[in-house]
Short mmCIF file of C-alpha atoms in Angstrom, two decimals:
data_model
loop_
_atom_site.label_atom_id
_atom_site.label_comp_id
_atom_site.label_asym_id
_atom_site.label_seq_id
_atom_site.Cartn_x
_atom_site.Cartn_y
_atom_site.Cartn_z
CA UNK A 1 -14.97 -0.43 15.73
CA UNK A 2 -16.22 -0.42 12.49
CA UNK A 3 -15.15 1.65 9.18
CA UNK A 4 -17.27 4.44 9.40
CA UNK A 5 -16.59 5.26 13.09
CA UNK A 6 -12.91 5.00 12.54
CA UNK A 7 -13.28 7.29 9.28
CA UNK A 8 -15.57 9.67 11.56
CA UNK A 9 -12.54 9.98 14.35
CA UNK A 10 -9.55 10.06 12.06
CA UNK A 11 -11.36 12.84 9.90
CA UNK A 12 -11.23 15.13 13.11
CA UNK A 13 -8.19 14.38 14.39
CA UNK A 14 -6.91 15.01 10.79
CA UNK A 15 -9.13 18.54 10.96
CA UNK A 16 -7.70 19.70 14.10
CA UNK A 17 -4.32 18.98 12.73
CA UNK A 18 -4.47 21.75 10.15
CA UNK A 19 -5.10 18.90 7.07
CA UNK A 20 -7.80 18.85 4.23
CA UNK A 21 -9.64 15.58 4.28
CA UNK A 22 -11.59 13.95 1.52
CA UNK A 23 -13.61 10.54 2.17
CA UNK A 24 -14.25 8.34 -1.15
CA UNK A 25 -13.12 11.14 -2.96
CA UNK A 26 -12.97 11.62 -6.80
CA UNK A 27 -9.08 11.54 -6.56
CA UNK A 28 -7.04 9.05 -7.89
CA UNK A 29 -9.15 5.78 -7.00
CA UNK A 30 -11.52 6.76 -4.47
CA UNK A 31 -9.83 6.19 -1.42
CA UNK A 32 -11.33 5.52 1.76
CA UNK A 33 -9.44 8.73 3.13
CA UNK A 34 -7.39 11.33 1.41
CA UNK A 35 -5.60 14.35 3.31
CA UNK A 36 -3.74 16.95 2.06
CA UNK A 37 -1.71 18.62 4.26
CA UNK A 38 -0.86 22.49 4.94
CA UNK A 39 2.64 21.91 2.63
CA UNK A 40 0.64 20.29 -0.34
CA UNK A 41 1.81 16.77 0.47
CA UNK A 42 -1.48 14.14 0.08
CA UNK A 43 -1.74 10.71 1.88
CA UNK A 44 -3.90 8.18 0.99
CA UNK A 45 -5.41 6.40 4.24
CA UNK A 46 -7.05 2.45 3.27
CA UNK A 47 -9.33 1.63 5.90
CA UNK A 48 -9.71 -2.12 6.55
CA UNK A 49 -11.63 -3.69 9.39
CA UNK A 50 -11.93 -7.41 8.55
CA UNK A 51 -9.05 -10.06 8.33
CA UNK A 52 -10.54 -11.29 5.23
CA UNK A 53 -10.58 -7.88 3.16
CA UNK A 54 -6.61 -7.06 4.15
CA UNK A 55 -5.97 -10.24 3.17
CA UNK A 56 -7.68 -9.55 -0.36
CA UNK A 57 -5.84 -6.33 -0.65
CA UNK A 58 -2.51 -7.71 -0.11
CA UNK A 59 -3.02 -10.30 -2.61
CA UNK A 60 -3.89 -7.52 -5.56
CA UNK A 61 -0.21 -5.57 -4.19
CA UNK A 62 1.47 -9.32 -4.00
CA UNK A 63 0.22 -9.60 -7.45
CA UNK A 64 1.71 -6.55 -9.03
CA UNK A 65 4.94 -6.68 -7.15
CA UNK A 66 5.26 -10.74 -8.33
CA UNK A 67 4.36 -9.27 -11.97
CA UNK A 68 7.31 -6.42 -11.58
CA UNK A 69 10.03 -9.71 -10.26
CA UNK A 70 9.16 -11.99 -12.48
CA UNK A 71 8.97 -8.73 -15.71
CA UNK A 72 5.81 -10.26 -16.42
CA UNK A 73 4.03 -7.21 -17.48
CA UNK A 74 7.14 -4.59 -16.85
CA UNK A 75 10.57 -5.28 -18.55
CA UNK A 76 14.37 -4.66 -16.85
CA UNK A 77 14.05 -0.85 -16.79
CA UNK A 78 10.12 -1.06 -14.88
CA UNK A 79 8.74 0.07 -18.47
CA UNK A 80 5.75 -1.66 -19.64
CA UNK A 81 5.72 -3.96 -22.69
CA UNK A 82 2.90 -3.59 -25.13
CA UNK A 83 2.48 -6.67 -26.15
CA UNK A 84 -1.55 -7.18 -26.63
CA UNK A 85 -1.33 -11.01 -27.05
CA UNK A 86 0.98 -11.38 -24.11
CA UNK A 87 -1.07 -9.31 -21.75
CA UNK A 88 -4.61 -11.35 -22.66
CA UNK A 89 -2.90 -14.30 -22.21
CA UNK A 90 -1.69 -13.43 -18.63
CA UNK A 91 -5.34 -12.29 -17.84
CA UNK A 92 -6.52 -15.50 -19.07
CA UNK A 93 -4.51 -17.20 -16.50
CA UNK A 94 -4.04 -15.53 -13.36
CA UNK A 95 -6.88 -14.14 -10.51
CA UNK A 96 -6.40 -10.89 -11.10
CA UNK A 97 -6.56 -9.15 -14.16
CA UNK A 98 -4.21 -6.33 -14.96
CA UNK A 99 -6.89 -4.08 -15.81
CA UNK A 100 -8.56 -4.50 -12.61
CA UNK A 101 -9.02 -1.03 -10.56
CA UNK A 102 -6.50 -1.93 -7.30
CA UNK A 103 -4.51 -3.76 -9.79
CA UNK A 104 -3.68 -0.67 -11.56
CA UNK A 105 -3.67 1.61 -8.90
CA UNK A 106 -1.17 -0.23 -6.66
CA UNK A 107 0.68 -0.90 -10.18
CA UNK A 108 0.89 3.10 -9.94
CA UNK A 109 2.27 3.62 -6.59
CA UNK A 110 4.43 0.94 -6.45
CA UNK A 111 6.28 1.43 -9.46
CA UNK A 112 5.68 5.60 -9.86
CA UNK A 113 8.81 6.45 -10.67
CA UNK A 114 9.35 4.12 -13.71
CA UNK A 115 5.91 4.08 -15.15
CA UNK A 116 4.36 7.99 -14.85
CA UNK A 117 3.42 7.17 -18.82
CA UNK A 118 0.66 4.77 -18.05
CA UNK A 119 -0.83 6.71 -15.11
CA UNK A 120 -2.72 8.02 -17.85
CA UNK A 121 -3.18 11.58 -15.61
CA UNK A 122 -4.40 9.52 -12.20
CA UNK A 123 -2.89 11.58 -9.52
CA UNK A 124 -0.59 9.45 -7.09
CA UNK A 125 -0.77 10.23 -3.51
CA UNK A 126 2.96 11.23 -1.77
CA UNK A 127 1.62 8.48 0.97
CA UNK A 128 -0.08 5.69 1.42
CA UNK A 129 -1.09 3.90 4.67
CA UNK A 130 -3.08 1.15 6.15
CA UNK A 131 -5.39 2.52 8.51
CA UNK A 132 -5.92 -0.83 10.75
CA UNK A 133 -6.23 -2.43 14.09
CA UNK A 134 -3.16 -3.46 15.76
CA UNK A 135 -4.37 -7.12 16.05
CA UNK A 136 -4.91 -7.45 12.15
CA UNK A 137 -1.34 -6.00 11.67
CA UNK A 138 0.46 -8.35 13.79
CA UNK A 139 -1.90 -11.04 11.94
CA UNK A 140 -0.48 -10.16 8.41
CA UNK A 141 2.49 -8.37 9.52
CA UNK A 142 4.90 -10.51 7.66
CA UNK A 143 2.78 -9.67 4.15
CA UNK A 144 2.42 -6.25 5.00
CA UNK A 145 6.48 -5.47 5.98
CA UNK A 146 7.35 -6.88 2.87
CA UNK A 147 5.30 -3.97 0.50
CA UNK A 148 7.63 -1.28 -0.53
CA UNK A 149 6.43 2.42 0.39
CA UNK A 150 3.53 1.44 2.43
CA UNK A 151 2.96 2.06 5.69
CA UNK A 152 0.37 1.26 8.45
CA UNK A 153 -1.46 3.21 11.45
CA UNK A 154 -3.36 1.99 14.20
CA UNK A 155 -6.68 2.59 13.95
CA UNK A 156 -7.37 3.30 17.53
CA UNK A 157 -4.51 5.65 19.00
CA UNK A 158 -3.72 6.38 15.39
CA UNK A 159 0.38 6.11 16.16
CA UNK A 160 2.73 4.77 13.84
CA UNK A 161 2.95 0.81 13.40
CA UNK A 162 4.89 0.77 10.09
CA UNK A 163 6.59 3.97 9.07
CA UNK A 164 6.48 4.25 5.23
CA UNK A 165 8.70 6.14 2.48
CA UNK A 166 7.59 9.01 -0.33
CA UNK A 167 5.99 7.38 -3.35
CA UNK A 168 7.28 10.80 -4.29
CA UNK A 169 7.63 14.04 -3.48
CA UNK A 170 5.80 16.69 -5.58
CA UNK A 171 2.94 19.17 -4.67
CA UNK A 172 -0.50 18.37 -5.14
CA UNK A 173 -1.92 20.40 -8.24
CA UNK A 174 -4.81 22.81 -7.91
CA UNK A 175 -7.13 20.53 -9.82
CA UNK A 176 -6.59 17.82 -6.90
CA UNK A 177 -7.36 20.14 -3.88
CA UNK A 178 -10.55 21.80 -5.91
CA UNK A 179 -11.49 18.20 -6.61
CA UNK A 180 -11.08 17.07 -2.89
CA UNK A 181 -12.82 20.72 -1.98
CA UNK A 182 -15.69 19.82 -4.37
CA UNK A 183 -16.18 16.52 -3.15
CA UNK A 184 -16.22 18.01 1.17
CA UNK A 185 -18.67 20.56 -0.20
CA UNK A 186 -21.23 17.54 -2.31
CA UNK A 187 -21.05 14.92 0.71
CA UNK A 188 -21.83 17.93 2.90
CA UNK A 189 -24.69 19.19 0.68
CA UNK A 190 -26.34 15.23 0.00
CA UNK A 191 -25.86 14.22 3.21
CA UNK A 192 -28.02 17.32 4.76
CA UNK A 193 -30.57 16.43 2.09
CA UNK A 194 -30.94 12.91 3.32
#
């Protein structure tokens, strides 16, 4: 099954459930799928298909949580250090750079709590999952158990592989379920055009 046809059954499912869903929305960093349920709680959804692009993903969050142990980029209280010579010298040396896009954003969500300053305004979903196949789960299981928060969901029978705790726990704003609104109404709009 590829991407699109799991996004295509999730998407109802998630309808007929009573949720709001967004696909490559505007929100935060255009994630694959976004819902917002009927208590204003969002969930990101990742969609990954291929051994080879979990694997890449997991190597951006095993960056950022190896930056966080090692108070690379974050000191003892998870605050960032601005320290301009320090932080082009780390991208000078290392694969990924820390102003990469999934850098930052799983910088974000990992470490919400103790750095809401440099979210400059990027809205943090309450959830965030791994919408995958069983068989890539058990595959990378031992990566994926070992990410704080996450969680993953089979993307066949959609159940429950990995349960996962609140990034946190307030209501999406107004601006983020216009914005997820908007974006329904565009894709809806383009994609008759086409």
């Amino acid at each position: 099954m590829n991407a699109a046809e799991i996004k295509q059954r999730f998407t109802r499912n998630a309808l007929f459930s009573g949720y709001i869903v967004a696909s490559e929305s505007n929100y935060a960093m255009k994630p694959d799928l976004l819902t917002i349920s009927k208590n204003l709680r969002t969930c990101e959804y990742e969609i990954k298909v291929s051994i080879a692009d979990l694997r890449k993903e997991l190597t951006y969050i095993e960056a950022v949580l190896e930056d966080q142990k090692n108070h690379v980029i974050f000191n003892q209280l998870g605050i960032p250090l601005f320290d301009p010579d320090a932080t082009r010298e780390l991208n000078r040396t290392r694969k990924f750079k820390t102003y990469d896009n999934k850098y930052r954003k799983h910088r974000a969500y990992q470490f919400y709590e103790f750095d809401k300053r440099e979210n400059n305004g990027i809205p943090v979903p309450n959830r965030f999952y791994f919408l995958i196949s069983r068989e890539l789960y058990e595959k990378e299981r031992e990566r994926i158990d070992a990410i704080p928060f996450y969680g993953v969901i089979d993307s066949q029978s959609f159940l429950s592989l990995k349960r996962c705790k609140p990034i946190h726990n307030e209501l999406a704003s107004a601006y983020e379920i216009w914005q997820s609104a908007r974006n329904i109404q565009f894709r809806h709009i383009v994609g008759d055009a086409e």
